[in-house]
Tab-separated table of C-alpha atoms in Angstrom:
chain	number	residue	atom	x	y	z
A	1388	MET	CA	-177.158	-62.487	-56.989
A	1389	PRO	CA	-176.273	-63.479	-61.237
A	1390	VAL	CA	-175.255	-60.261	-62.501
A	1391	THR	CA	-177.242	-60.217	-64.987
A	1392	ASP	CA	-177.137	-58.536	-69.555
A	1393	ALA	CA	-178.994	-55.341	-68.783
A	1394	ALA	CA	-176.334	-55.449	-65.724
A	1395	ARG	CA	-173.237	-55.673	-68.064
A	1396	ARG	CA	-174.935	-53.101	-70.292
A	1397	PRO	CA	-172.015	-50.494	-70.481
A	1398	THR	CA	-173.282	-46.561	-70.102
A	1399	SER	CA	-170.923	-44.330	-71.136
A	1400	HIS	CA	-169.327	-41.104	-68.979
A	1401	SER	CA	-167.588	-38.914	-71.153
A	1402	VAL	CA	-164.827	-38.526	-69.106
A	1403	LEU	CA	-164.337	-41.512	-66.648
A	1404	VAL	CA	-162.018	-41.565	-63.553
A	1405	ILE	CA	-160.707	-44.607	-61.738
A	1406	GLY	CA	-160.500	-43.544	-58.636
A	1407	GLY	CA	-161.524	-41.731	-56.241
A	1408	GLY	CA	-158.354	-39.801	-53.863
A	1409	ASN	CA	-156.608	-36.625	-53.416
A	1410	ALA	CA	-155.678	-37.122	-57.988
A	1411	GLY	CA	-159.329	-37.888	-59.071
A	1412	LEU	CA	-161.437	-35.948	-57.113
A	1413	SER	CA	-158.933	-33.279	-57.279
A	1414	VAL	CA	-159.080	-34.005	-61.510
A	1415	ALA	CA	-162.735	-34.048	-62.125
A	1416	GLY	CA	-162.654	-30.814	-59.399
A	1417	ARG	CA	-160.575	-29.246	-62.031
A	1418	LEU	CA	-162.376	-30.467	-65.610
A	1419	ARG	CA	-166.000	-29.421	-64.350
A	1420	ARG	CA	-164.083	-25.780	-63.738
A	1421	LEU	CA	-162.773	-26.157	-67.685
A	1422	GLY	CA	-166.925	-26.777	-68.255
A	1423	VAL	CA	-167.011	-30.288	-68.517
A	1424	LYS	CA	-169.974	-32.053	-67.485
A	1425	ASP	CA	-169.889	-35.919	-67.642
A	1426	ILE	CA	-167.449	-37.163	-65.471
A	1427	ALA	CA	-168.138	-39.735	-63.091
A	1428	VAL	CA	-165.038	-41.051	-60.560
A	1429	ILE	CA	-165.014	-45.309	-59.572
A	1430	GLU	CA	-163.875	-45.318	-55.879
A	1431	PRO	CA	-165.334	-48.278	-53.773
A	1432	ARG	CA	-164.045	-46.472	-50.202
A	1433	THR	CA	-167.421	-44.686	-48.239
A	1434	GLU	CA	-164.268	-42.394	-46.172
A	1435	HIS	CA	-161.608	-40.875	-47.821
A	1436	LEU	CA	-158.335	-40.102	-46.054
A	1437	TYR	CA	-156.492	-37.141	-45.727
A	1438	LYS	CA	-153.142	-39.541	-45.439
A	1439	PRO	CA	-150.488	-36.385	-45.384
A	1440	ILE	CA	-151.452	-35.867	-42.322
A	1441	PHE	CA	-151.413	-40.064	-40.878
A	1442	SER	CA	-148.226	-38.194	-39.848
A	1443	HIS	CA	-148.789	-35.939	-37.703
A	1444	ILE	CA	-151.989	-38.874	-36.554
A	1445	ALA	CA	-149.189	-41.384	-35.904
A	1446	GLY	CA	-146.482	-38.651	-33.877
A	1447	GLY	CA	-149.491	-37.254	-31.929
A	1448	THR	CA	-149.661	-34.248	-33.247
A	1449	ALA	CA	-153.527	-34.593	-34.983
A	1450	PRO	CA	-156.125	-36.336	-33.736
A	1451	ALA	CA	-157.002	-38.847	-36.052
A	1452	SER	CA	-160.924	-37.875	-36.936
A	1453	LYS	CA	-158.645	-34.526	-38.924
A	1454	ALA	CA	-158.126	-37.277	-40.966
A	1455	VAL	CA	-161.680	-38.638	-42.404
A	1456	ARG	CA	-164.738	-37.395	-43.858
A	1457	SER	CA	-167.077	-38.888	-46.431
A	1458	GLN	CA	-166.721	-39.725	-49.760
A	1459	ARG	CA	-169.697	-38.156	-50.203
A	1460	SER	CA	-169.390	-35.368	-49.184
A	1461	VAL	CA	-165.649	-34.369	-50.862
A	1462	THR	CA	-167.242	-35.528	-54.736
A	1463	PRO	CA	-166.910	-32.315	-56.211
A	1464	LYS	CA	-170.561	-31.188	-56.945
A	1465	GLY	CA	-171.944	-32.537	-60.970
A	1466	VAL	CA	-169.489	-35.227	-60.660
A	1467	GLU	CA	-170.882	-38.623	-60.396
A	1468	TRP	CA	-169.365	-40.907	-58.001
A	1469	ILE	CA	-169.924	-44.904	-58.996
A	1470	GLN	CA	-168.860	-46.828	-55.587
A	1471	ASP	CA	-167.215	-50.085	-56.772
A	1472	ALA	CA	-164.112	-51.137	-57.753
A	1473	VAL	CA	-162.360	-51.497	-60.977
A	1474	THR	CA	-161.688	-55.155	-61.780
A	1475	SER	CA	-159.867	-54.664	-65.795
A	1476	ILE	CA	-159.914	-52.350	-68.034
A	1477	ASP	CA	-160.620	-52.766	-72.366
A	1478	PRO	CA	-158.805	-49.761	-73.783
A	1479	ASP	CA	-159.463	-51.595	-76.960
A	1480	ALA	CA	-163.103	-51.533	-75.971
A	1481	ASP	CA	-163.127	-47.972	-73.998
A	1482	THR	CA	-164.741	-49.411	-71.252
A	1483	VAL	CA	-163.659	-50.843	-67.564
A	1484	THR	CA	-165.587	-53.319	-65.531
A	1485	LEU	CA	-166.086	-53.548	-62.701
A	1486	ALA	CA	-166.173	-55.907	-58.502
A	1487	SER	CA	-170.157	-55.731	-59.379
A	1488	GLY	CA	-170.103	-57.051	-63.024
A	1489	SER	CA	-170.791	-53.612	-64.318
A	1490	VAL	CA	-169.445	-52.181	-67.567
A	1491	VAL	CA	-168.702	-47.917	-67.596
A	1492	GLY	CA	-167.648	-46.749	-71.148
A	1493	TYR	CA	-166.202	-44.190	-71.759
A	1494	ASP	CA	-164.923	-41.316	-74.337
A	1495	HIS	CA	-162.364	-40.312	-71.690
A	1496	LEU	CA	-160.422	-42.434	-68.940
A	1497	ILE	CA	-158.162	-41.191	-66.506
A	1498	ILE	CA	-156.215	-42.921	-64.354
A	1499	CYS	CA	-154.922	-42.446	-60.774
A	1500	PRO	CA	-156.019	-44.824	-57.898
A	1501	GLY	CA	-152.829	-44.637	-56.762
A	1502	ILE	CA	-150.457	-47.128	-55.275
A	1503	GLN	CA	-150.566	-50.677	-53.567
A	1504	LYS	CA	-148.851	-51.650	-50.274
A	1505	ASP	CA	-147.323	-54.960	-49.658
A	1506	TRP	CA	-147.072	-55.714	-46.100
A	1507	ASP	CA	-146.566	-59.166	-46.982
A	1508	GLY	CA	-143.159	-58.518	-49.775
A	1509	ILE	CA	-141.516	-58.782	-46.812
A	1510	PRO	CA	-140.861	-61.600	-44.855
A	1511	GLY	CA	-142.722	-61.575	-41.554
A	1512	LEU	CA	-143.988	-58.419	-42.108
A	1513	ALA	CA	-147.784	-58.606	-41.766
A	1514	GLU	CA	-147.832	-61.001	-39.295
A	1515	ALA	CA	-145.031	-57.966	-36.993
A	1516	MET	CA	-147.472	-55.121	-37.642
A	1517	ARG	CA	-151.103	-57.245	-36.274
A	1518	THR	CA	-148.462	-57.425	-32.964
A	1519	PRO	CA	-148.820	-54.180	-30.229
A	1520	GLU	CA	-145.182	-53.609	-31.436
A	1521	GLY	CA	-145.889	-52.767	-35.289
A	1522	ILE	CA	-146.662	-49.047	-36.482
A	1523	SER	CA	-147.104	-47.215	-39.783
A	1524	ASN	CA	-147.795	-44.121	-40.880
A	1525	TYR	CA	-148.787	-45.714	-43.877
A	1526	GLU	CA	-152.487	-46.787	-42.762
A	1527	PHE	CA	-155.151	-44.822	-41.278
A	1528	ASP	CA	-155.531	-47.841	-37.850
A	1529	LEU	CA	-151.826	-48.344	-37.490
A	1530	ALA	CA	-151.237	-44.280	-37.230
A	1531	GLN	CA	-153.719	-45.068	-34.367
A	1532	LYS	CA	-151.610	-47.693	-33.129
A	1533	ALA	CA	-148.484	-45.368	-33.002
A	1534	SER	CA	-149.630	-42.341	-31.756
A	1535	ALA	CA	-150.143	-44.617	-28.554
A	1536	ARG	CA	-146.765	-46.530	-28.794
A	1537	LEU	CA	-144.437	-43.867	-29.622
A	1538	ARG	CA	-146.020	-41.998	-26.157
A	1539	ASP	CA	-146.046	-44.981	-24.000
A	1540	ILE	CA	-143.057	-46.033	-24.799
A	1541	THR	CA	-139.492	-44.892	-22.123
A	1542	ARG	CA	-136.590	-47.369	-22.741
A	1543	GLY	CA	-135.779	-49.905	-25.653
A	1544	THR	CA	-135.536	-50.086	-29.377
A	1545	VAL	CA	-136.993	-48.881	-32.494
A	1546	VAL	CA	-136.698	-49.284	-35.297
A	1547	PHE	CA	-138.100	-46.615	-38.165
A	1548	SER	CA	-137.510	-48.097	-41.625
A	1549	GLN	CA	-138.337	-46.544	-45.016
A	1550	PRO	CA	-138.036	-48.940	-48.631
A	1551	ALA	CA	-136.472	-49.353	-51.662
A	1552	GLY	CA	-138.248	-48.577	-54.491
A	1553	PRO	CA	-141.126	-46.885	-55.747
A	1554	ALA	CA	-143.105	-45.298	-53.032
A	1555	SER	CA	-145.751	-42.994	-52.421
A	1556	CYS	CA	-144.122	-39.806	-50.447
A	1557	ALA	CA	-141.313	-42.196	-49.777
A	1558	GLY	CA	-139.249	-39.501	-47.158
A	1559	ALA	CA	-143.318	-39.578	-45.082
A	1560	GLY	CA	-141.488	-41.898	-43.412
A	1561	GLN	CA	-138.886	-40.559	-41.540
A	1562	LYS	CA	-142.293	-38.274	-39.667
A	1563	PRO	CA	-142.968	-40.003	-37.075
A	1564	MET	CA	-139.700	-40.427	-36.225
A	1565	TYR	CA	-138.860	-36.412	-35.855
A	1566	LEU	CA	-142.557	-36.078	-33.633
A	1567	ALA	CA	-141.250	-38.983	-31.200
A	1568	CYS	CA	-138.363	-37.861	-30.523
A	1569	ASP	CA	-138.917	-34.491	-29.708
A	1570	TYR	CA	-141.453	-35.625	-27.512
A	1571	TRP	CA	-139.045	-38.125	-25.584
A	1572	ARG	CA	-136.621	-34.903	-25.285
A	1573	ALA	CA	-139.093	-33.344	-23.932
A	1574	ARG	CA	-140.344	-35.926	-21.614
A	1575	GLY	CA	-136.334	-36.336	-20.538
A	1576	ILE	CA	-136.324	-39.817	-21.487
A	1577	LEU	CA	-134.769	-39.731	-24.519
A	1578	SER	CA	-131.324	-40.582	-23.727
A	1579	ASP	CA	-133.032	-44.208	-22.350
A	1580	ILE	CA	-134.233	-44.717	-25.948
A	1581	GLU	CA	-131.708	-46.177	-28.815
A	1582	VAL	CA	-133.600	-44.680	-32.371
A	1583	VAL	CA	-132.049	-46.795	-35.835
A	1584	MET	CA	-133.065	-45.492	-39.208
A	1585	LEU	CA	-133.163	-47.781	-42.190
A	1586	VAL	CA	-133.125	-45.601	-45.493
A	1587	PRO	CA	-132.183	-47.516	-48.721
A	1588	ASP	CA	-130.486	-44.912	-50.342
A	1589	GLU	CA	-126.836	-43.192	-49.506
A	1590	THR	CA	-128.462	-40.039	-47.790
A	1591	VAL	CA	-130.707	-39.475	-45.966
A	1592	PHE	CA	-133.177	-38.164	-48.308
A	1593	GLY	CA	-130.331	-36.901	-51.617
A	1594	MET	CA	-130.762	-33.396	-52.226
A	1595	PRO	CA	-127.481	-31.001	-50.212
A	1596	ASP	CA	-129.568	-28.725	-48.463
A	1597	ILE	CA	-132.144	-31.013	-46.861
A	1598	ASP	CA	-130.056	-33.262	-45.962
A	1599	ARG	CA	-128.233	-31.070	-44.098
A	1600	GLU	CA	-130.810	-30.227	-42.420
A	1601	LEU	CA	-132.338	-33.412	-41.540
A	1602	ASN	CA	-128.686	-34.298	-40.647
A	1603	ARG	CA	-128.493	-31.928	-37.749
A	1604	LYS	CA	-131.499	-33.057	-36.311
A	1605	ILE	CA	-130.596	-37.037	-36.779
A	1606	ALA	CA	-127.322	-35.409	-34.581
A	1607	GLU	CA	-129.227	-33.608	-32.087
A	1608	TYR	CA	-131.919	-36.226	-31.802
A	1609	GLY	CA	-129.503	-38.959	-32.037
A	1610	ILE	CA	-130.333	-41.056	-34.565
A	1611	THR	CA	-128.704	-43.990	-35.779
A	1612	LEU	CA	-128.223	-43.114	-39.002
A	1613	ARG	CA	-128.555	-46.911	-41.596
A	1614	THR	CA	-127.913	-45.524	-45.364
A	1615	GLN	CA	-128.126	-48.218	-48.582
A	1616	THR	CA	-129.934	-49.969	-46.224
A	1617	THR	CA	-133.074	-51.691	-45.848
A	1618	LEU	CA	-135.386	-54.423	-43.494
A	1619	GLY	CA	-134.491	-57.954	-45.098
A	1620	SER	CA	-136.998	-59.872	-42.995
A	1621	VAL	CA	-138.958	-59.348	-39.603
A	1622	ASP	CA	-139.458	-61.770	-36.837
A	1623	ALA	CA	-142.362	-60.832	-35.305
A	1624	ALA	CA	-141.859	-64.020	-32.222
A	1625	SER	CA	-138.258	-62.348	-31.179
A	1626	ARG	CA	-139.072	-58.817	-31.796
A	1627	THR	CA	-135.436	-58.918	-33.972
A	1628	ILE	CA	-134.962	-58.022	-37.422
A	1629	VAL	CA	-132.487	-58.963	-40.309
A	1630	THR	CA	-131.210	-55.457	-42.274
A	1631	GLU	CA	-129.669	-55.878	-45.570
A	1632	HIS	CA	-126.453	-53.480	-47.048
A	1633	PRO	CA	-124.447	-54.016	-49.992
A	1634	VAL	CA	-121.506	-53.585	-48.222
A	1635	ARG	CA	-122.164	-55.160	-44.909
A	1636	GLY	CA	-124.227	-57.804	-45.854
A	1637	SER	CA	-127.135	-59.464	-43.472
A	1638	GLU	CA	-127.490	-57.802	-39.445
A	1639	THR	CA	-129.911	-58.608	-37.224
A	1640	LEU	CA	-130.874	-55.897	-34.696
A	1641	SER	CA	-134.074	-56.324	-31.544
A	1642	TYR	CA	-136.337	-53.804	-31.777
A	1643	ASP	CA	-139.102	-52.642	-29.217
A	1644	LEU	CA	-140.715	-50.809	-31.794
A	1645	LEU	CA	-141.346	-51.752	-35.546
A	1646	SER	CA	-142.190	-48.537	-37.449
A	1647	VAL	CA	-142.427	-49.530	-40.849
A	1648	GLU	CA	-142.993	-47.821	-44.466
A	1649	PRO	CA	-144.002	-50.790	-46.670
A	1650	PRO	CA	-143.011	-51.761	-50.427
A	1651	GLN	CA	-145.062	-50.655	-52.361
A	1652	SER	CA	-145.818	-51.163	-56.348
A	1653	ALA	CA	-148.369	-50.709	-59.161
A	1654	PRO	CA	-152.237	-52.344	-58.538
A	1655	ASP	CA	-152.119	-55.957	-59.848
A	1656	TRP	CA	-155.578	-55.312	-61.630
A	1657	LEU	CA	-153.477	-53.123	-63.774
A	1658	VAL	CA	-151.429	-56.329	-65.633
A	1659	GLY	CA	-152.859	-56.902	-68.771
A	1660	SER	CA	-154.771	-54.035	-68.810
A	1661	GLY	CA	-152.296	-52.816	-72.572
A	1662	LEU	CA	-151.834	-49.977	-70.093
A	1663	THR	CA	-148.535	-50.445	-68.004
A	1664	ASP	CA	-144.897	-50.356	-68.826
A	1665	ALA	CA	-142.021	-53.008	-67.670
A	1666	SER	CA	-142.273	-51.208	-64.347
A	1667	GLY	CA	-146.666	-52.297	-63.911
A	1668	PHE	CA	-147.519	-47.914	-63.681
A	1669	VAL	CA	-149.668	-46.502	-66.207
A	1670	ASP	CA	-147.593	-45.463	-69.580
A	1671	VAL	CA	-148.121	-41.790	-70.234
A	1672	ASP	CA	-145.985	-38.553	-71.703
A	1673	PRO	CA	-144.278	-37.219	-68.147
A	1674	TYR	CA	-145.061	-33.875	-69.939
A	1675	THR	CA	-148.117	-34.497	-71.067
A	1676	LEU	CA	-149.909	-37.239	-68.891
A	1677	ARG	CA	-151.520	-37.855	-71.968
A	1678	HIS	CA	-151.058	-42.845	-72.419
A	1679	PRO	CA	-148.878	-42.718	-75.680
A	1680	ARG	CA	-150.710	-45.175	-77.771
A	1681	HIS	CA	-154.324	-44.354	-76.541
A	1682	GLY	CA	-154.786	-41.529	-77.044
A	1683	ASN	CA	-157.985	-40.704	-74.207
A	1684	VAL	CA	-156.216	-42.826	-71.145
A	1685	TRP	CA	-154.098	-40.235	-69.045
A	1686	ALA	CA	-153.030	-41.551	-65.235
A	1687	LEU	CA	-151.883	-38.974	-63.168
A	1688	GLY	CA	-150.699	-39.869	-58.690
A	1689	ASP	CA	-148.664	-42.630	-57.486
A	1690	ALA	CA	-149.918	-45.583	-60.559
A	1691	ALA	CA	-149.020	-42.967	-63.629
A	1692	ALA	CA	-145.229	-43.728	-64.522
A	1693	THR	CA	-144.270	-40.742	-64.917
A	1694	LEU	CA	-140.789	-38.930	-63.728
A	1695	ASN	CA	-141.410	-37.704	-60.390
A	1696	SER	CA	-141.379	-38.345	-56.730
A	1697	LYS	CA	-144.313	-39.369	-56.134
A	1698	SER	CA	-146.471	-37.008	-53.736
A	1699	GLY	CA	-149.458	-35.751	-52.792
A	1700	GLY	CA	-148.108	-32.270	-53.092
A	1701	ALA	CA	-147.010	-33.851	-56.968
A	1702	LEU	CA	-150.966	-33.346	-57.834
A	1703	ARG	CA	-151.083	-29.725	-57.513
A	1704	LYS	CA	-149.217	-29.258	-60.909
A	1705	GLN	CA	-150.287	-33.015	-62.790
A	1706	THR	CA	-154.575	-32.361	-62.373
A	1707	LEU	CA	-153.354	-28.776	-63.725
A	1708	THR	CA	-151.317	-30.391	-66.089
A	1709	LEU	CA	-154.043	-33.357	-67.330
A	1710	ALA	CA	-157.123	-31.078	-67.221
A	1711	LYS	CA	-155.973	-28.396	-69.633
A	1712	ASN	CA	-154.856	-30.680	-72.065
A	1713	LEU	CA	-157.144	-32.920	-72.104
A	1714	VAL	CA	-159.525	-29.982	-72.305
A	1715	ALA	CA	-157.648	-28.908	-75.314
A	1716	VAL	CA	-157.909	-32.058	-76.989
A	1717	LEU	CA	-161.255	-31.927	-76.411
A	1718	ARG	CA	-162.310	-28.745	-77.821
A	1719	GLY	CA	-159.471	-30.466	-81.460
A	1720	GLU	CA	-157.035	-28.234	-80.157
A	1721	PRO	CA	-153.033	-28.348	-79.509
A	1722	MET	CA	-152.297	-29.690	-75.580
A	1723	PRO	CA	-151.209	-26.093	-73.572
A	1724	GLU	CA	-149.415	-27.720	-70.546
A	1725	ARG	CA	-146.580	-29.514	-69.654
A	1726	TYR	CA	-145.837	-30.637	-66.148
A	1727	ASN	CA	-142.280	-30.087	-64.534
A	1728	GLY	CA	-142.104	-33.310	-61.909
A	1729	TYR	CA	-142.437	-30.818	-59.399
A	1730	SER	CA	-142.983	-32.699	-56.036
A	1731	VAL	CA	-143.337	-32.229	-52.438
A	1732	CYS	CA	-141.544	-33.477	-48.949
A	1733	PRO	CA	-142.336	-31.529	-45.889
A	1734	PHE	CA	-140.350	-33.284	-43.275
A	1735	THR	CA	-142.306	-32.624	-39.514
A	1736	VAL	CA	-138.693	-32.320	-37.959
A	1737	SER	CA	-139.729	-31.182	-34.626
A	1738	ARG	CA	-143.452	-30.763	-32.912
A	1739	SER	CA	-142.741	-27.350	-34.056
A	1740	THR	CA	-140.942	-26.831	-36.900
A	1741	VAL	CA	-140.700	-28.813	-40.585
A	1742	VAL	CA	-137.834	-28.911	-42.998
A	1743	PHE	CA	-139.882	-27.875	-47.354
A	1744	ALA	CA	-138.391	-29.671	-49.443
A	1745	GLU	CA	-139.937	-28.716	-53.125
A	1746	PHE	CA	-137.213	-30.799	-55.587
A	1747	ASP	CA	-138.187	-31.814	-59.500
A	1748	ASP	CA	-138.095	-34.660	-61.359
A	1749	GLN	CA	-133.871	-35.054	-60.944
A	1750	TYR	CA	-133.916	-33.702	-56.787
A	1751	ARG	CA	-133.357	-29.892	-58.277
A	1752	PRO	CA	-134.650	-27.046	-55.882
A	1753	VAL	CA	-138.113	-25.925	-57.568
A	1754	PRO	CA	-138.898	-23.285	-54.723
A	1755	SER	CA	-142.747	-21.802	-54.613
A	1756	VAL	CA	-140.840	-18.674	-54.105
A	1757	PRO	CA	-138.865	-18.037	-57.404
A	1758	PHE	CA	-135.148	-17.223	-55.763
A	1759	TRP	CA	-136.041	-18.262	-51.910
A	1760	LYS	CA	-134.227	-21.576	-50.666
A	1761	GLY	CA	-135.682	-20.544	-46.858
A	1762	LEU	CA	-138.108	-22.765	-46.816
A	1763	ALA	CA	-135.692	-26.023	-46.977
A	1764	ARG	CA	-134.335	-24.346	-43.570
A	1765	GLU	CA	-136.294	-25.830	-40.568
A	1766	ARG	CA	-139.201	-23.050	-40.446
A	1767	ARG	CA	-142.132	-22.733	-37.862
A	1768	LEU	CA	-143.419	-21.215	-40.175
A	1769	THR	CA	-144.331	-24.240	-42.485
A	1770	TRP	CA	-145.299	-26.565	-39.414
A	1771	VAL	CA	-148.561	-23.743	-39.507
A	1772	PHE	CA	-148.727	-23.641	-42.777
A	1773	ASP	CA	-148.522	-28.330	-42.739
A	1774	ARG	CA	-150.255	-28.948	-39.957
A	1775	HIS	CA	-153.083	-26.404	-40.298
A	1776	ILE	CA	-153.499	-24.156	-43.643
A	1777	LEU	CA	-152.807	-27.030	-45.749
A	1778	PRO	CA	-155.962	-30.061	-44.684
A	1779	TRP	CA	-158.274	-26.482	-44.574
A	1780	VAL	CA	-156.508	-25.935	-47.866
A	1781	TYR	CA	-157.742	-29.744	-48.451
A	1782	TRP	CA	-160.630	-30.282	-47.852
A	1783	HIS	CA	-162.142	-27.196	-48.899
A	1784	MET	CA	-160.217	-26.674	-52.245
A	1785	ILE	CA	-158.142	-28.702	-53.566
A	1786	LEU	CA	-160.675	-31.978	-53.909
A	1787	GLN	CA	-163.125	-28.784	-55.804
A	1788	GLY	CA	-160.750	-28.877	-58.033
A	1789	ARG	CA	-159.867	-24.549	-57.095
A	1790	ALA	CA	-156.124	-25.288	-56.150
């Protein structure tokens, strides 16, 4: 059906948010609580997914049902949901064009559509993920497949791979590995399974305290850790991969299961918007989260060119910073908040313990409890928080802008 002139005529909102994930809904909720009334969120999906629990689903410590709610049920009250996808932004006209052909105007625009998973970025990877041996905790369906495959394997080689470059919670690719190893050890078959982990960096994570804890678990489980190593290509038919190392060069490795965290990048439709930096992510002041050239454009989360490690845990401080700064601008006041680069990665190192990594944009410890680094140690307490408390807080408080 052709798009009519009436459909193209822009409606407008005081604040328009692109993306109805964690970042979009929680910042919209905060703005509502700060008194902003005319807010709309653009999100095409009908289901909202709690992605941090994908690792638990893949590792067999949570059912898939814990990850899903309807988008309508989690959208903050008083916020309009536009069920559509963005195709382009015109920051000079203050408009956004949608896949339906509609055009929406804005006084202020918040860009937070998340990050793009590039399954075709590694030769053979997309094909491998369609075979029984290809799994991941970075897609909902693949996480469910991973749960069954990691449970049922009894011998062979299982390879876990983490990509170079930007990624959402890059360390999360390791989490199903530790959960699976603990399960295999309990079944008495861990010695029959060769576990290989590929990481692109010089160490397993990048912080001495966290590296020490993770290396202890890697040794405990007998995992072969290959640092400075990336996945170069996959041959699904022969179940082999080619790895790349700056010194050793290319090496071929056979696998029985391949768990991959895919390469990731900024959404393609941002290209040509005039809002991105050289990386393709939305250019922002990393402390205020405001665009340096378009003062009514803001960005946060995985799509923003901030300095921090990209993670869902970074959003709590980002949404607070952005919401308070935007409201101050609306009132003609100076921006009061500065984002400190906080990020977090809870490593599920067994089926009952977590190593809780909290850090800033220079990978310096930033503990939630000041002057206590105890959360960086393997603990049962942080498992309870990560697996049971945080999901409840997410559904009932974070998405509503209350936490």
